[in-house]
Amino acid sequence: MSQVTPPPAPFPAASVEQICKALADAVTGSQIPNLIAPLRITEPAGSEQQTKWKRLFNAVAEWQNRQGDGKPMLRLVGEVMRPVRFTSTLAFEDARSAVNEALLYSGYKILDDGRVARTTAATTVAEAQQRADDLRAELNRRGVHPDVLNFCRAELMQRNYFHAVLEASKSVADKLRALTGEIGDGSGLVDKTCSIGQGPRIAFNALTTEWERSEQNGLVMLMKGLFSTFRNPSAHAPKVLWATSRSDALDVLTLISMLHRRLDTATVRP
């Protein structure tokens, strides 16, 4: 005789709140009535004036109380996290990472096809963050330079992409100083160490042909652009005004990795 799997226990209110806050970032207010319809919940008049996460929370809490198990929470997660609802893979993965961080405490996770599956429950904040965010796994898959990860490992564990980009950009300047003994930072340091007009101290090729000189200039501009676009604003602007998405962080960290590899193979001249 086959065993009947018991229904999941009701989710604690604190877990429902955190999961609904993560889900709310992936939905619009007008979508909520359709998303909670499978829970057989009709929102009372005026609910649209509430925050999105509170509307989701109320629907789940009401049906959990009626039904006495955790199926309503899992049903809502499944509805919101259908891959077809997202405009891109990156948008889906951003949402999946955030929702998984909240779900893992209850022993569930969202798979890459949007389905919800049981897993070992996370017991600490650090564990949930590390298991939920696959950005580091993607960086490892891309073979990102270890010097990049060394500078921003803690920020990646916290899913703090703003400061991960800031710390990783510092690694390029640190390597320029280590290779040449120069002091300084930012574009001024790039000019002193890599500009053709200054020698340069660091040569990315033989600099004998027009193409080679063009490549040198291009890498100089990339480093200057990195500092101007990412390091300078992120060092001086409040985080709330200079947000960094997961997809942007992935692209920037990959660029920084390329710069490290070129610096590793460059010639340091007197």
CSV table of C-alpha atoms in Angstrom, one decimal:
chain,number,residue,atom,x,y,z
A,1,MET,CA,0.0,0.0,0.0
A,2,SER,CA,1.4,3.4,-1.0
A,3,GLN,CA,2.0,5.9,1.7
A,4,VAL,CA,0.0,9.2,1.6
A,5,THR,CA,2.2,12.2,2.0
A,6,PRO,CA,0.9,14.4,4.9
A,7,PRO,CA,0.1,18.0,4.0
A,8,PRO,CA,2.7,20.5,5.1
A,9,ALA,CA,2.3,22.2,8.4
A,10,PRO,CA,1.0,25.8,8.5
A,11,PHE,CA,3.8,28.3,8.0
A,12,PRO,CA,4.4,30.6,11.1
A,13,ALA,CA,3.2,34.1,10.7
A,14,ALA,CA,6.8,35.4,10.6
A,15,SER,CA,7.7,33.1,7.7
A,16,VAL,CA,4.5,34.0,5.8
A,17,GLU,CA,5.4,37.7,6.2
A,18,GLN,CA,9.0,37.3,4.9
A,19,ILE,CA,7.9,35.1,2.0
A,20,CYS,CA,5.1,37.5,1.0
A,21,LYS,CA,7.5,40.5,1.1
A,22,ALA,CA,9.8,38.7,-1.3
A,23,LEU,CA,6.9,37.7,-3.5
A,24,ALA,CA,5.5,41.2,-3.6
A,25,ASP,CA,8.6,42.5,-5.4
A,26,ALA,CA,7.7,40.2,-8.3
A,27,VAL,CA,4.1,41.2,-8.7
A,28,THR,CA,2.0,44.3,-9.4
A,29,GLY,CA,-1.0,45.4,-7.3
A,30,SER,CA,-3.4,44.7,-10.2
A,31,GLN,CA,-2.1,41.1,-10.5
A,32,ILE,CA,-2.8,40.1,-6.9
A,33,PRO,CA,-6.6,39.3,-7.3
A,34,ASN,CA,-5.7,36.7,-10.0
A,35,LEU,CA,-2.8,35.3,-8.1
A,36,ILE,CA,-4.8,34.7,-4.9
A,37,ALA,CA,-7.9,33.4,-6.8
A,38,PRO,CA,-6.7,29.8,-6.5
A,39,LEU,CA,-6.8,30.3,-2.7
A,40,ARG,CA,-10.5,31.0,-3.0
A,41,ILE,CA,-10.0,34.3,-1.3
A,42,THR,CA,-11.9,37.5,-2.2
A,43,GLU,CA,-10.3,40.7,-0.9
A,44,PRO,CA,-12.5,43.0,1.0
A,45,ALA,CA,-13.2,46.5,-0.4
A,46,GLY,CA,-10.3,48.9,0.0
A,47,SER,CA,-7.6,46.2,0.1
A,48,GLU,CA,-5.9,47.8,-2.9
A,49,GLN,CA,-4.9,50.6,-0.6
A,50,GLN,CA,-2.7,48.2,1.4
A,51,THR,CA,0.9,47.3,0.5
A,52,LYS,CA,1.3,44.4,-1.8
A,53,TRP,CA,3.0,42.1,0.7
A,54,LYS,CA,0.2,42.7,3.2
A,55,ARG,CA,-2.5,41.8,0.7
A,56,LEU,CA,-0.7,38.5,0.0
A,57,PHE,CA,-0.1,37.9,3.7
A,58,ASN,CA,-3.8,38.3,4.5
A,59,ALA,CA,-4.9,35.9,1.8
A,60,VAL,CA,-2.5,33.2,2.9
A,61,ALA,CA,-3.2,33.7,6.6
A,62,GLU,CA,-6.9,33.5,6.1
A,63,TRP,CA,-6.8,30.3,4.0
A,64,GLN,CA,-4.2,28.7,6.2
A,65,ASN,CA,-6.5,29.2,9.2
A,66,ARG,CA,-9.4,27.7,7.3
A,67,GLN,CA,-7.5,24.7,5.9
A,68,GLY,CA,-5.1,24.1,8.8
A,69,ASP,CA,-2.0,23.4,6.7
A,70,GLY,CA,0.7,25.1,4.6
A,71,LYS,CA,-0.6,24.4,1.2
A,72,PRO,CA,-2.0,27.9,0.6
A,73,MET,CA,1.5,29.4,1.1
A,74,LEU,CA,3.1,26.9,-1.3
A,75,ARG,CA,0.2,27.4,-3.8
A,76,LEU,CA,0.8,31.2,-3.8
A,77,VAL,CA,4.6,30.8,-4.3
A,78,GLY,CA,3.9,28.4,-7.2
A,79,GLU,CA,1.5,30.9,-8.8
A,80,VAL,CA,3.9,33.9,-8.5
A,81,MET,CA,7.0,32.0,-9.6
A,82,ARG,CA,5.7,30.6,-12.9
A,83,PRO,CA,8.6,31.3,-15.3
A,84,VAL,CA,6.1,32.5,-18.0
A,85,ARG,CA,5.3,35.5,-15.8
A,86,PHE,CA,8.8,36.9,-16.1
A,87,THR,CA,10.2,38.9,-19.0
A,88,SER,CA,13.7,37.4,-18.8
A,89,THR,CA,15.7,34.6,-17.2
A,90,LEU,CA,17.6,37.2,-15.1
A,91,ALA,CA,14.3,38.7,-13.8
A,92,PHE,CA,13.2,35.2,-12.8
A,93,GLU,CA,16.5,34.3,-11.1
A,94,ASP,CA,16.5,37.6,-9.2
A,95,ALA,CA,13.1,36.8,-7.8
A,96,ARG,CA,13.8,33.1,-7.2
A,97,SER,CA,16.9,34.0,-5.2
A,98,ALA,CA,15.0,36.5,-3.0
A,99,VAL,CA,12.0,34.1,-2.4
A,100,ASN,CA,14.3,31.1,-1.7
A,101,GLU,CA,16.1,33.0,1.0
A,102,ALA,CA,12.8,33.3,2.9
A,103,LEU,CA,11.5,29.8,2.0
A,104,LEU,CA,14.6,27.9,3.0
A,105,TYR,CA,14.0,28.5,6.7
A,106,SER,CA,10.8,26.4,6.3
A,107,GLY,CA,12.6,23.6,4.3
A,108,TYR,CA,11.4,24.5,0.8
A,109,LYS,CA,13.0,26.0,-2.3
A,110,ILE,CA,12.0,27.0,-5.8
A,111,LEU,CA,13.5,24.9,-8.6
A,112,ASP,CA,14.7,26.4,-11.9
A,113,ASP,CA,11.4,25.5,-13.5
A,114,GLY,CA,9.4,27.4,-10.9
A,115,ARG,CA,8.2,24.4,-8.9
A,116,VAL,CA,8.4,24.3,-5.2
A,117,ALA,CA,10.3,21.3,-3.6
A,118,ARG,CA,11.3,20.2,-0.1
A,119,THR,CA,14.8,20.6,1.0
A,120,THR,CA,16.8,20.8,4.2
A,121,ALA,CA,15.8,23.8,6.3
A,122,ALA,CA,18.3,26.6,6.8
A,123,THR,CA,19.1,27.4,10.4
A,124,THR,CA,21.0,30.6,10.1
A,125,VAL,CA,20.8,33.9,8.2
A,126,ALA,CA,24.2,33.2,6.6
A,127,GLU,CA,23.2,29.7,5.5
A,128,ALA,CA,19.9,30.9,3.9
A,129,GLN,CA,21.7,33.7,2.1
A,130,GLN,CA,24.4,31.5,0.8
A,131,ARG,CA,22.1,28.7,-0.4
A,132,ALA,CA,19.5,31.1,-1.9
A,133,ASP,CA,21.8,33.2,-4.1
A,134,ASP,CA,23.4,31.4,-7.1
A,135,LEU,CA,25.3,34.5,-8.2
A,136,ARG,CA,28.5,33.1,-6.8
A,137,ALA,CA,27.9,29.8,-8.4
A,138,GLU,CA,27.4,31.6,-11.8
A,139,LEU,CA,30.6,33.6,-11.2
A,140,ASN,CA,32.4,30.3,-10.5
A,141,ARG,CA,30.9,28.8,-13.6
A,142,ARG,CA,32.3,31.7,-15.6
A,143,GLY,CA,35.7,31.2,-14.1
A,144,VAL,CA,35.8,34.7,-12.5
A,145,HIS,CA,39.3,35.6,-11.3
A,146,PRO,CA,39.9,34.7,-7.7
A,147,ASP,CA,41.1,38.2,-6.9
A,148,VAL,CA,37.6,39.5,-7.6
A,149,LEU,CA,36.0,37.1,-5.2
A,150,ASN,CA,38.6,37.7,-2.6
A,151,PHE,CA,37.6,41.4,-2.4
A,152,CYS,CA,33.8,40.9,-2.3
A,153,ARG,CA,33.1,37.5,-0.9
A,154,ALA,CA,31.4,38.8,2.3
A,155,GLU,CA,29.2,41.2,0.3
A,156,LEU,CA,28.2,38.4,-2.1
A,157,MET,CA,27.2,36.2,0.8
A,158,GLN,CA,24.9,39.0,2.0
A,159,ARG,CA,23.5,39.6,-1.5
A,160,ASN,CA,24.8,43.2,-1.1
A,161,TYR,CA,25.5,43.8,-4.8
A,162,PHE,CA,26.1,47.6,-4.3
A,163,HIS,CA,29.1,47.0,-2.1
A,164,ALA,CA,30.2,43.9,-3.9
A,165,VAL,CA,30.8,46.0,-7.0
A,166,LEU,CA,32.5,48.7,-5.0
A,167,GLU,CA,34.9,46.3,-3.3
A,168,ALA,CA,35.7,44.4,-6.5
A,169,SER,CA,36.5,47.6,-8.3
A,170,LYS,CA,39.0,48.4,-5.6
A,171,SER,CA,40.8,45.2,-6.5
A,172,VAL,CA,41.9,46.6,-9.9
A,173,ALA,CA,43.5,49.7,-8.3
A,174,ASP,CA,45.1,47.5,-5.7
A,175,LYS,CA,46.7,45.3,-8.4
A,176,LEU,CA,48.0,48.4,-10.3
A,177,ARG,CA,49.7,49.6,-7.2
A,178,ALA,CA,51.1,46.1,-6.3
A,179,LEU,CA,52.6,45.7,-9.8
A,180,THR,CA,54.2,49.1,-10.1
A,181,GLY,CA,54.7,50.5,-6.6
A,182,GLU,CA,52.8,53.6,-7.6
A,183,ILE,CA,50.5,55.4,-5.2
A,184,GLY,CA,47.2,57.0,-5.9
A,185,ASP,CA,43.8,55.7,-7.1
A,186,GLY,CA,41.2,55.9,-9.8
A,187,SER,CA,41.8,57.4,-13.2
A,188,GLY,CA,45.0,59.1,-12.1
A,189,LEU,CA,46.5,55.8,-11.1
A,190,VAL,CA,45.5,54.3,-14.5
A,191,ASP,CA,47.2,57.2,-16.3
A,192,LYS,CA,50.4,56.8,-14.3
A,193,THR,CA,50.7,53.1,-14.8
A,194,CYS,CA,49.0,52.3,-18.2
A,195,SER,CA,48.7,55.4,-20.4
A,196,ILE,CA,50.9,55.3,-23.5
A,197,GLY,CA,51.7,58.9,-22.9
A,198,GLN,CA,53.3,57.9,-19.6
A,199,GLY,CA,55.5,55.1,-20.8
A,200,PRO,CA,53.6,53.0,-19.9
A,201,ARG,CA,54.7,51.1,-16.8
A,202,ILE,CA,52.2,48.3,-17.5
A,203,ALA,CA,52.1,47.2,-21.2
A,204,PHE,CA,49.3,44.8,-22.3
A,205,ASN,CA,51.2,43.9,-25.5
A,206,ALA,CA,54.4,44.9,-27.4
A,207,LEU,CA,52.9,48.3,-28.4
A,208,THR,CA,54.6,48.1,-31.8
A,209,THR,CA,51.6,48.2,-34.1
A,210,GLU,CA,48.7,50.6,-34.4
A,211,TRP,CA,46.4,47.7,-33.3
A,212,GLU,CA,48.4,47.0,-30.2
A,213,ARG,CA,48.5,50.6,-29.2
A,214,SER,CA,44.7,50.8,-29.8
A,215,GLU,CA,44.2,47.8,-27.5
A,216,GLN,CA,46.3,49.4,-24.8
A,217,ASN,CA,44.2,52.6,-25.0
A,218,GLY,CA,41.0,50.5,-25.0
A,219,LEU,CA,42.0,48.7,-21.8
A,220,VAL,CA,43.0,52.0,-20.2
A,221,MET,CA,39.5,53.4,-21.1
A,222,LEU,CA,37.8,50.3,-19.7
A,223,MET,CA,39.6,50.8,-16.3
A,224,LYS,CA,38.9,54.5,-16.2
A,225,GLY,CA,35.2,53.8,-17.1
A,226,LEU,CA,35.0,51.2,-14.3
A,227,PHE,CA,36.2,53.7,-11.8
A,228,SER,CA,34.1,56.6,-13.1
A,229,THR,CA,30.9,54.6,-13.6
A,230,PHE,CA,30.9,52.3,-10.7
A,231,ARG,CA,33.5,53.1,-8.1
A,232,ASN,CA,33.1,56.8,-7.8
A,233,PRO,CA,29.3,57.0,-7.7
A,234,SER,CA,29.0,54.0,-5.4
A,235,ALA,CA,31.7,55.4,-3.1
A,236,HIS,CA,30.0,58.7,-2.6
A,237,ALA,CA,26.3,58.3,-3.3
A,238,PRO,CA,23.8,56.7,-0.9
A,239,LYS,CA,23.0,53.1,-1.6
A,240,VAL,CA,19.3,54.0,-2.1
A,241,LEU,CA,20.2,56.3,-4.9
A,242,TRP,CA,22.7,54.0,-6.6
A,243,ALA,CA,21.1,50.6,-6.6
A,244,THR,CA,22.9,47.6,-8.2
A,245,SER,CA,20.8,44.7,-9.5
A,246,ARG,CA,22.0,41.1,-9.5
A,247,SER,CA,22.3,41.1,-13.3
A,248,ASP,CA,24.3,44.4,-13.3
A,249,ALA,CA,26.6,43.0,-10.6
A,250,LEU,CA,27.2,39.8,-12.6
A,251,ASP,CA,28.2,41.8,-15.7
A,252,VAL,CA,30.5,44.2,-13.8
A,253,LEU,CA,32.2,41.5,-11.9
A,254,THR,CA,32.9,39.6,-15.1
A,255,LEU,CA,34.4,42.7,-16.6
A,256,ILE,CA,36.6,43.2,-13.6
A,257,SER,CA,37.7,39.6,-13.9
A,258,MET,CA,38.8,40.2,-17.5
A,259,LEU,CA,40.9,43.2,-16.4
A,260,HIS,CA,42.6,41.1,-13.8
A,261,ARG,CA,43.5,38.5,-16.3
A,262,ARG,CA,45.0,41.0,-18.6
A,263,LEU,CA,47.0,42.6,-15.8
A,264,ASP,CA,48.3,39.1,-14.8
A,265,THR,CA,49.7,38.6,-18.3
A,266,ALA,CA,50.9,42.2,-18.8
A,267,THR,CA,54.6,43.3,-18.9
A,268,VAL,CA,55.7,45.5,-16.1
A,269,ARG,CA,58.3,47.9,-17.4
A,270,PRO,CA,60.9,50.0,-15.5
